[in-house]
Amino acid sequence: MTERTAAREALGLPLLFLTVALLGGFRLLPGDGGAMRFAPPPLVGLVLAVVLMGAMVRARLLVPDALIGSSRSGLASVNGGVVLLTLLAATAQVLSGLSPEAGLMRMAYYFVLVVLVWNTLAAAPDRPRLLHSLFVILGAALVFKHVILSALFDAEGGIVKRVLLAVLEGASLGSVETERLHDATGYVAFGNVLLYLLGLALLPTAGPSFGMVTARAVGEDLAAARAATPVD
Amino acid sequence: MKDAAIRGAGLVLTALYAAFITWVYASQPRTVAQLTGGMAASVGAYQVDRDSFNQGLQFFRNDQFVEARAALGRADPARQDPTTQFYIAYSYYRQGWGRMYSDDALFAKGLESVDHAISIAPGHRLDVPDPALQMRTADELRAELSRGLTKDATDFDPRRFLRERK
């Protein structure tokens, strides 16, 4: 059991969160050349990641005592610290990976995200509810960027673009700009969000619990009680 | 004991993986070939394709610059060989050079290529001992490309028409 816990804390979670951090910045540019780039998280993404981790601590989704604490050995605490650091990097990158690439849309994305995280903090959800909330927030951001925005800025104009423009009754995008990405970036982002949520679900819930039991011989007490009990 | 071994191995693996990710973000490879080539170069295992390089050099000497860049790009797909990148930059210079004016777009690409060649050269110094070239160091080539992109009073000097391509 302890070996499985050690493997999860020392290998599974850090490598999973680092993979999320790596793929969160991955962008495949349109065209057959397959040019790619890796975008580091913006400062606002890092700040938002810290706030979101605060919400995780309040919801007991992230239990710092279960990762770093006096009840753990030094090496185990170092592993726990690494899990926290990699979780911070993964959170920042997953948020930045789902943001529009530039312009007004990007600003609007971070504004809405700040409001949502703030609202989540105020609601003080428990662990399952926060996981559910994150699933909805990240899923919505993924659909917004890789389905709606991607369709709106598609030069060829697919059915999604025609439907959206029909619903918006001919509204023009005007000077609103964003960078076009290859469709494969959306699939990578989808897998990355699932990996991130899997990592969150695998976070240890609490430290090992101990119960104190004391034993006392009760033979004499029983004998006295039997002697005092009248026999019919 | 086994628990400590797993935790220690995890730390080492995590540190290596984090170093790899930091390298990827710092070096910004644009293709998978650049990613794998960069990793090979970091352990000294990267080699250019000699046949393509020689073919590119032949095209370069025949003033077939587009063909030369295609062959040199094939020789060094990861853009990790400073000499190959130097010739690519030189090809942009020679193609963009004109007695009356130079092609800014080609010179800008040449400047980008020579900057990249300097950045990957050991000690950021690059000498190419090719007797057929008048500029044999990346610094000379860089200065010439920068001069070509600069707009100043010397652009109107009639002696410009007497200069020769290097």
CSV table of C-alpha atoms in Angstrom, one decimal:
chain,number,residue,atom,x,y,z
A,1,MET,CA,0.0,0.0,0.0
A,2,THR,CA,2.8,2.5,1.0
A,3,GLU,CA,4.7,1.6,-2.2
A,4,ARG,CA,1.6,2.4,-4.3
A,5,THR,CA,1.2,5.7,-2.5
A,6,ALA,CA,4.9,6.5,-3.0
A,7,ALA,CA,4.7,5.6,-6.7
A,8,ARG,CA,1.7,7.9,-7.1
A,9,GLU,CA,3.3,10.8,-5.2
A,10,ALA,CA,6.8,10.5,-6.6
A,11,LEU,CA,6.1,9.3,-10.1
A,12,GLY,CA,2.5,9.4,-11.2
A,13,LEU,CA,1.3,12.8,-10.2
A,14,PRO,CA,4.5,14.9,-10.9
A,15,LEU,CA,5.0,13.3,-14.4
A,16,LEU,CA,1.3,13.7,-15.2
A,17,PHE,CA,1.2,17.3,-14.1
A,18,LEU,CA,4.4,18.0,-16.0
A,19,THR,CA,2.9,16.5,-19.1
A,20,VAL,CA,-0.1,18.8,-18.7
A,21,ALA,CA,2.3,21.7,-18.3
A,22,LEU,CA,4.2,20.8,-21.5
A,23,LEU,CA,1.1,20.2,-23.6
A,24,GLY,CA,-0.8,23.3,-22.2
A,25,GLY,CA,1.6,25.6,-24.1
A,26,PHE,CA,1.6,23.5,-27.3
A,27,ARG,CA,0.3,25.3,-30.3
A,28,LEU,CA,0.2,23.7,-33.8
A,29,LEU,CA,0.0,26.4,-36.5
A,30,PRO,CA,-2.2,26.0,-39.5
A,31,GLY,CA,-0.8,24.8,-42.8
A,32,ASP,CA,0.8,21.6,-44.0
A,33,GLY,CA,4.3,22.5,-42.6
A,34,GLY,CA,3.3,21.4,-39.1
A,35,ALA,CA,5.0,24.4,-37.5
A,36,MET,CA,4.6,24.4,-33.7
A,37,ARG,CA,5.4,26.7,-30.8
A,38,PHE,CA,5.3,26.4,-27.1
A,39,ALA,CA,3.7,29.4,-25.3
A,40,PRO,CA,4.8,30.0,-21.6
A,41,PRO,CA,2.0,31.0,-19.2
A,42,PRO,CA,1.3,34.7,-18.8
A,43,LEU,CA,1.7,36.3,-15.4
A,44,VAL,CA,-2.1,36.6,-15.0
A,45,GLY,CA,-2.3,32.8,-15.6
A,46,LEU,CA,0.1,32.1,-12.8
A,47,VAL,CA,-1.7,34.4,-10.4
A,48,LEU,CA,-5.0,32.8,-11.3
A,49,ALA,CA,-3.5,29.3,-10.8
A,50,VAL,CA,-2.5,30.3,-7.3
A,51,VAL,CA,-6.0,31.5,-6.5
A,52,LEU,CA,-7.5,28.3,-8.0
A,53,MET,CA,-5.2,26.2,-5.8
A,54,GLY,CA,-6.4,28.2,-2.8
A,55,ALA,CA,-10.0,27.2,-3.8
A,56,MET,CA,-8.8,23.6,-4.0
A,57,VAL,CA,-7.4,23.8,-0.5
A,58,ARG,CA,-10.6,25.2,0.9
A,59,ALA,CA,-12.6,22.4,-0.9
A,60,ARG,CA,-10.2,19.8,0.5
A,61,LEU,CA,-9.4,18.7,-3.1
A,62,LEU,CA,-5.9,19.6,-2.3
A,63,VAL,CA,-4.8,18.8,1.2
A,64,PRO,CA,-1.3,20.2,1.9
A,65,ASP,CA,-1.0,18.2,5.1
A,66,ALA,CA,-1.3,15.0,3.0
A,67,LEU,CA,1.7,16.1,0.9
A,68,ILE,CA,3.9,18.1,3.3
A,69,GLY,CA,3.8,17.6,7.0
A,70,SER,CA,5.6,16.6,10.1
A,71,SER,CA,4.0,13.2,10.0
A,72,ARG,CA,5.9,12.5,6.8
A,73,SER,CA,9.5,11.7,6.2
A,74,GLY,CA,11.8,14.3,4.7
A,75,LEU,CA,11.9,12.5,1.3
A,76,ALA,CA,8.2,12.1,1.2
A,77,SER,CA,7.7,15.8,2.0
A,78,VAL,CA,10.1,16.7,-0.9
A,79,ASN,CA,7.9,14.5,-3.1
A,80,GLY,CA,4.8,16.3,-1.9
A,81,GLY,CA,6.4,19.7,-2.5
A,82,VAL,CA,7.2,18.6,-6.1
A,83,VAL,CA,3.6,17.6,-6.5
A,84,LEU,CA,2.5,21.1,-5.4
A,85,LEU,CA,4.9,22.8,-7.8
A,86,THR,CA,4.0,20.7,-10.8
A,87,LEU,CA,0.3,21.2,-10.0
A,88,LEU,CA,0.9,25.0,-10.0
A,89,ALA,CA,2.6,24.7,-13.4
A,90,ALA,CA,-0.1,22.4,-14.8
A,91,THR,CA,-2.9,24.7,-13.6
A,92,ALA,CA,-1.3,27.8,-15.1
A,93,GLN,CA,-0.7,26.1,-18.4
A,94,VAL,CA,-4.1,24.4,-18.6
A,95,LEU,CA,-5.7,27.9,-18.1
A,96,SER,CA,-3.4,29.6,-20.5
A,97,GLY,CA,-3.8,26.8,-23.1
A,98,LEU,CA,-7.6,27.4,-23.2
A,99,SER,CA,-7.3,31.2,-23.5
A,100,PRO,CA,-7.8,32.9,-26.9
A,101,GLU,CA,-4.4,33.7,-28.3
A,102,ALA,CA,-4.6,37.5,-28.4
A,103,GLY,CA,-6.7,40.6,-28.3
A,104,LEU,CA,-10.0,41.5,-26.7
A,105,MET,CA,-11.2,37.9,-26.5
A,106,ARG,CA,-8.1,37.0,-24.3
A,107,MET,CA,-8.9,39.8,-21.9
A,108,ALA,CA,-12.6,38.8,-21.7
A,109,TYR,CA,-11.5,35.2,-21.1
A,110,TYR,CA,-9.4,36.0,-18.1
A,111,PHE,CA,-12.0,38.4,-16.7
A,112,VAL,CA,-14.7,35.7,-16.9
A,113,LEU,CA,-12.3,33.2,-15.4
A,114,VAL,CA,-11.4,35.5,-12.4
A,115,VAL,CA,-15.1,35.9,-11.7
A,116,LEU,CA,-15.8,32.2,-11.9
A,117,VAL,CA,-12.9,31.3,-9.6
A,118,TRP,CA,-13.9,34.0,-7.2
A,119,ASN,CA,-17.5,32.7,-7.2
A,120,THR,CA,-16.2,29.2,-6.6
A,121,LEU,CA,-14.2,30.4,-3.6
A,122,ALA,CA,-17.3,32.2,-2.2
A,123,ALA,CA,-19.5,29.1,-2.7
A,124,ALA,CA,-17.0,27.1,-0.7
A,125,PRO,CA,-17.8,23.8,-2.4
A,126,ASP,CA,-16.6,20.4,-1.3
A,127,ARG,CA,-14.2,18.1,-3.2
A,128,PRO,CA,-16.6,16.5,-5.6
A,129,ARG,CA,-18.5,19.7,-6.3
A,130,LEU,CA,-15.2,21.6,-7.0
A,131,LEU,CA,-14.1,18.8,-9.4
A,132,HIS,CA,-17.5,19.0,-11.1
A,133,SER,CA,-17.2,22.9,-11.3
A,134,LEU,CA,-13.7,22.7,-12.8
A,135,PHE,CA,-14.9,20.1,-15.3
A,136,VAL,CA,-17.7,22.6,-16.4
A,137,ILE,CA,-15.4,25.7,-16.5
A,138,LEU,CA,-12.6,24.0,-18.4
A,139,GLY,CA,-15.0,22.2,-20.7
A,140,ALA,CA,-16.8,25.5,-21.5
A,141,ALA,CA,-13.4,27.2,-22.2
A,142,LEU,CA,-12.3,24.4,-24.5
A,143,VAL,CA,-15.6,24.6,-26.5
A,144,PHE,CA,-15.4,28.4,-26.6
A,145,LYS,CA,-11.8,28.5,-28.0
A,146,HIS,CA,-11.5,25.4,-30.1
A,147,VAL,CA,-15.1,25.1,-31.4
A,148,ILE,CA,-16.7,28.5,-31.4
A,149,LEU,CA,-13.8,30.9,-31.9
A,150,SER,CA,-12.0,28.4,-34.2
A,151,ALA,CA,-15.2,28.3,-36.4
A,152,LEU,CA,-15.7,32.0,-36.4
A,153,PHE,CA,-12.2,32.8,-37.6
A,154,ASP,CA,-12.2,29.9,-40.1
A,155,ALA,CA,-11.4,31.6,-43.4
A,156,GLU,CA,-13.3,28.9,-45.4
A,157,GLY,CA,-16.3,29.2,-43.1
A,158,GLY,CA,-17.9,25.9,-42.0
A,159,ILE,CA,-21.4,25.1,-40.9
A,160,VAL,CA,-20.7,26.3,-37.3
A,161,LYS,CA,-19.7,29.7,-38.6
A,162,ARG,CA,-22.8,30.0,-40.7
A,163,VAL,CA,-25.1,29.0,-37.8
A,164,LEU,CA,-23.3,31.4,-35.4
A,165,LEU,CA,-23.5,34.3,-37.8
A,166,ALA,CA,-27.2,33.5,-38.5
A,167,VAL,CA,-27.9,33.4,-34.7
A,168,LEU,CA,-26.1,36.7,-34.2
A,169,GLU,CA,-28.1,38.1,-37.1
A,170,GLY,CA,-25.2,39.3,-39.3
A,171,ALA,CA,-23.1,40.8,-36.5
A,172,SER,CA,-19.6,41.5,-37.7
A,173,LEU,CA,-16.5,40.5,-35.9
A,174,GLY,CA,-15.1,43.9,-36.7
A,175,SER,CA,-11.6,44.4,-35.4
A,176,VAL,CA,-11.8,41.5,-33.0
A,177,GLU,CA,-8.8,39.3,-33.8
A,178,THR,CA,-7.4,36.0,-32.7
A,179,GLU,CA,-4.7,33.7,-34.0
A,180,ARG,CA,-5.8,30.7,-36.0
A,181,LEU,CA,-4.5,27.3,-34.9
A,182,HIS,CA,-4.4,23.9,-36.5
A,183,ASP,CA,-7.4,21.7,-35.6
A,184,ALA,CA,-5.1,19.2,-34.0
A,185,THR,CA,-4.4,21.7,-31.2
A,186,GLY,CA,-8.0,21.4,-30.1
A,187,TYR,CA,-7.6,17.6,-29.8
A,188,VAL,CA,-4.4,18.0,-27.8
A,189,ALA,CA,-6.1,20.5,-25.5
A,190,PHE,CA,-9.1,18.1,-25.0
A,191,GLY,CA,-6.7,15.3,-23.9
A,192,ASN,CA,-4.8,17.7,-21.7
A,193,VAL,CA,-7.9,18.9,-19.8
A,194,LEU,CA,-8.9,15.2,-19.2
A,195,LEU,CA,-5.3,14.5,-18.0
A,196,TYR,CA,-5.4,17.5,-15.7
A,197,LEU,CA,-8.8,16.4,-14.2
A,198,LEU,CA,-7.5,12.9,-13.7
A,199,GLY,CA,-4.5,14.3,-11.9
A,200,LEU,CA,-6.8,16.3,-9.6
A,201,ALA,CA,-8.9,13.3,-8.9
A,202,LEU,CA,-5.7,11.3,-7.9
A,203,LEU,CA,-4.5,13.9,-5.4
A,204,PRO,CA,-4.3,12.4,-1.9
A,205,THR,CA,-7.3,13.3,0.2
A,206,ALA,CA,-5.8,13.2,3.7
A,207,GLY,CA,-2.7,12.0,5.5
A,208,PRO,CA,-2.5,8.6,7.1
A,209,SER,CA,-4.9,8.3,10.0
A,210,PHE,CA,-4.0,6.6,13.3
A,211,GLY,CA,-6.4,5.5,16.1
A,212,MET,CA,-5.2,5.1,19.7
A,213,VAL,CA,-6.6,1.9,21.4
A,214,THR,CA,-5.8,1.0,24.9
A,215,ALA,CA,-6.4,-2.5,26.3
A,216,ARG,CA,-7.0,-3.4,29.9
A,217,ALA,CA,-7.6,-6.8,31.5
A,218,VAL,CA,-11.2,-7.0,32.7
A,219,GLY,CA,-11.2,-10.6,34.2
A,220,GLU,CA,-11.4,-9.4,37.8
A,221,ASP,CA,-14.2,-6.9,37.0
A,222,LEU,CA,-16.2,-9.6,35.3
A,223,ALA,CA,-15.8,-12.0,38.2
A,224,ALA,CA,-17.0,-9.4,40.6
A,225,ALA,CA,-19.9,-8.5,38.4
A,226,ARG,CA,-20.9,-12.2,38.1
A,227,ALA,CA,-20.6,-12.7,41.9
A,228,ALA,CA,-22.9,-9.7,42.5
A,229,THR,CA,-25.5,-10.8,39.9
A,230,PRO,CA,-28.3,-12.9,41.6
A,231,VAL,CA,-28.8,-16.3,39.9
A,232,ASP,CA,-32.5,-17.3,39.3
B,1,MET,CA,13.7,0.8,1.8
B,2,LYS,CA,11.8,0.1,-1.4
B,3,ASP,CA,9.6,3.1,-0.6
B,4,ALA,CA,12.6,5.4,-0.4
B,5,ALA,CA,14.0,4.0,-3.6
B,6,ILE,CA,10.7,4.7,-5.4
B,7,ARG,CA,10.6,8.3,-4.0
B,8,GLY,CA,14.3,8.9,-4.9
B,9,ALA,CA,13.8,7.6,-8.5
B,10,GLY,CA,10.7,9.7,-8.8
B,11,LEU,CA,12.7,12.9,-7.9
B,12,VAL,CA,15.4,12.1,-10.4
B,13,LEU,CA,12.9,11.4,-13.2
B,14,THR,CA,10.8,14.4,-12.4
B,15,ALA,CA,13.9,16.7,-12.4
B,16,LEU,CA,15.0,15.2,-15.8
B,17,TYR,CA,11.5,15.7,-17.3
B,18,ALA,CA,11.3,19.2,-15.9
B,19,ALA,CA,14.7,20.0,-17.4
B,20,PHE,CA,13.5,18.7,-20.8
B,21,ILE,CA,10.3,20.8,-20.7
B,22,THR,CA,12.3,23.9,-19.8
B,23,TRP,CA,14.7,23.2,-22.7
B,24,VAL,CA,11.7,22.8,-25.1
B,25,TYR,CA,10.2,26.1,-24.0
B,26,ALA,CA,13.6,27.9,-24.1
B,27,SER,CA,14.6,26.6,-27.5
B,28,GLN,CA,11.2,26.8,-29.1
B,29,PRO,CA,11.5,24.0,-31.8
B,30,ARG,CA,9.2,24.7,-34.7
B,31,THR,CA,9.1,21.2,-36.1
B,32,VAL,CA,9.5,17.7,-34.8
B,33,ALA,CA,12.8,17.4,-36.7
B,34,GLN,CA,14.1,20.5,-34.8
B,35,LEU,CA,12.9,18.9,-31.5
B,36,THR,CA,14.6,15.6,-32.1
B,37,GLY,CA,17.7,17.2,-33.7
B,38,GLY,CA,18.0,19.7,-30.9
B,39,MET,CA,17.9,16.9,-28.4
B,40,ALA,CA,20.6,15.0,-30.4
B,41,ALA,CA,22.7,18.1,-30.6
B,42,SER,CA,22.5,18.7,-26.9
B,43,VAL,CA,24.3,15.3,-26.4
B,44,GLY,CA,26.6,15.8,-29.3
B,45,ALA,CA,25.0,13.2,-31.5
B,46,TYR,CA,23.6,15.4,-34.3
B,47,GLN,CA,25.1,15.2,-37.8
B,48,VAL,CA,24.1,16.9,-41.1
B,49,ASP,CA,23.3,14.9,-44.2
B,50,ARG,CA,26.7,15.2,-46.1
B,51,ASP,CA,25.3,14.5,-49.5
B,52,SER,CA,22.6,17.1,-49.3
B,53,PHE,CA,25.1,19.6,-47.9
B,54,ASN,CA,27.5,19.1,-50.8
B,55,GLN,CA,24.6,19.4,-53.3
B,56,GLY,CA,23.5,22.6,-51.6
B,57,LEU,CA,27.0,24.0,-51.8
B,58,GLN,CA,27.2,23.1,-55.5
B,59,PHE,CA,23.9,25.0,-56.1
B,60,PHE,CA,25.2,27.9,-54.0
B,61,ARG,CA,28.3,28.2,-56.1
B,62,ASN,CA,26.2,28.2,-59.3
B,63,ASP,CA,24.1,31.1,-57.9
B,64,GLN,CA,21.1,28.8,-57.7
B,65,PHE,CA,20.1,30.1,-54.3
B,66,VAL,CA,16.5,28.8,-53.9
B,67,GLU,CA,17.8,25.3,-54.8
B,68,ALA,CA,20.7,25.7,-52.5
B,69,ARG,CA,18.5,26.6,-49.6
B,70,ALA,CA,16.2,23.6,-50.3
B,71,ALA,CA,19.2,21.2,-50.3
B,72,LEU,CA,20.9,22.8,-47.2
B,73,GLY,CA,17.5,22.7,-45.4
B,74,ARG,CA,17.4,19.0,-46.1
B,75,ALA,CA,20.9,18.6,-44.9
B,76,ASP,CA,20.2,20.3,-41.6
B,77,PRO,CA,16.4,19.8,-40.8
B,78,ALA,CA,16.9,20.6,-37.1
B,79,ARG,CA,18.8,23.9,-37.9
B,80,GLN,CA,21.5,22.8,-35.5
B,81,ASP,CA,24.6,23.1,-37.7
B,82,PRO,CA,26.1,26.6,-37.7
B,83,THR,CA,28.0,26.2,-41.0
B,84,THR,CA,24.9,25.1,-42.9
B,85,GLN,CA,23.0,27.9,-41.4
B,86,PHE,CA,25.8,30.3,-42.4
B,87,TYR,CA,25.5,29.2,-46.0
B,88,ILE,CA,21.8,29.6,-45.9
B,89,ALA,CA,22.2,33.2,-44.6
B,90,TYR,CA,24.9,33.8,-47.3
B,91,SER,CA,22.5,32.6,-50.0
B,92,TYR,CA,19.9,35.2,-48.9
B,93,TYR,CA,22.6,37.9,-49.0
B,94,ARG,CA,23.8,37.0,-52.5
B,95,GLN,CA,20.2,36.6,-53.9
B,96,GLY,CA,19.0,39.8,-52.3
B,97,TRP,CA,22.1,41.9,-53.2
B,98,GLY,CA,21.7,44.5,-56.0
B,99,ARG,CA,24.0,47.2,-57.3
B,100,MET,CA,21.3,49.9,-56.9
B,101,TYR,CA,19.3,48.5,-54.0
B,102,SER,CA,19.0,45.3,-52.0
B,103,ASP,CA,15.9,43.2,-51.4
B,104,ASP,CA,14.9,43.9,-47.8
B,105,ALA,CA,12.8,40.8,-47.4
B,106,LEU,CA,15.6,38.5,-48.4
B,107,PHE,CA,18.1,40.4,-46.3
B,108,ALA,CA,15.8,40.2,-43.3
B,109,LYS,CA,15.6,36.4,-43.7
B,110,GLY,CA,19.4,36.3,-44.1
B,111,LEU,CA,19.8,38.3,-40.9
B,112,GLU,CA,17.5,35.9,-39.0
B,113,SER,CA,19.5,33.0,-40.3
B,114,VAL,CA,22.9,34.4,-39.5
B,115,ASP,CA,21.7,35.4,-36.0
B,116,HIS,CA,20.5,31.8,-35.5
B,117,ALA,CA,23.9,30.5,-36.8
B,118,ILE,CA,25.7,32.7,-34.3
B,119,SER,CA,23.5,31.6,-31.5
B,120,ILE,CA,24.2,27.9,-32.1
B,121,ALA,CA,27.9,28.3,-32.9
B,122,PRO,CA,30.3,27.2,-30.1
B,123,GLY,CA,31.2,30.4,-28.2
B,124,HIS,CA,29.0,32.3,-30.6
B,125,ARG,CA,32.0,32.6,-33.0
B,126,LEU,CA,31.7,31.2,-36.5
B,127,ASP,CA,34.5,31.1,-39.1
B,128,VAL,CA,33.9,29.3,-42.4
B,129,PRO,CA,37.3,28.8,-44.2
B,130,ASP,CA,35.8,28.8,-47.7
B,131,PRO,CA,38.2,30.5,-50.2
B,132,ALA,CA,35.3,31.2,-52.5
B,133,LEU,CA,33.7,33.5,-50.0
B,134,GLN,CA,34.8,37.1,-49.3
B,135,MET,CA,33.1,37.1,-45.9
B,136,ARG,CA,34.3,34.2,-43.9
B,137,THR,CA,32.9,35.0,-40.5
B,138,ALA,CA,29.3,35.3,-39.3
B,139,ASP,CA,30.1,38.7,-37.9
B,140,GLU,CA,31.1,40.1,-41.3
B,141,LEU,CA,28.0,38.6,-42.9
B,142,ARG,CA,25.8,39.9,-40.2
B,143,ALA,CA,27.2,43.5,-40.5
B,144,GLU,CA,26.8,43.4,-44.3
B,145,LEU,CA,23.2,42.3,-44.0
B,146,SER,CA,22.5,44.9,-41.3
B,147,ARG,CA,24.0,47.6,-43.5
B,148,GLY,CA,21.8,46.5,-46.4
B,149,LEU,CA,18.7,46.9,-44.2
B,150,THR,CA,19.7,50.3,-42.8
B,151,LYS,CA,18.3,53.4,-44.6
B,152,ASP,CA,20.7,56.4,-44.4
B,153,ALA,CA,22.4,59.0,-46.5
B,154,THR,CA,24.9,56.5,-48.0
B,155,ASP,CA,22.0,55.0,-49.9
B,156,PHE,CA,22.2,58.1,-52.2
B,157,ASP,CA,26.0,57.9,-52.6
B,158,PRO,CA,26.7,57.3,-56.4
B,159,ARG,CA,29.8,55.3,-55.5
B,160,ARG,CA,27.3,52.5,-54.5
B,161,PHE,CA,27.1,51.6,-58.2
B,162,LEU,CA,30.8,50.6,-58.2
B,163,ARG,CA,30.6,48.2,-55.4
B,164,GLU,CA,30.9,44.4,-55.9
B,165,ARG,CA,28.9,41.6,-54.4
B,166,LYS,CA,30.9,39.7,-51.7
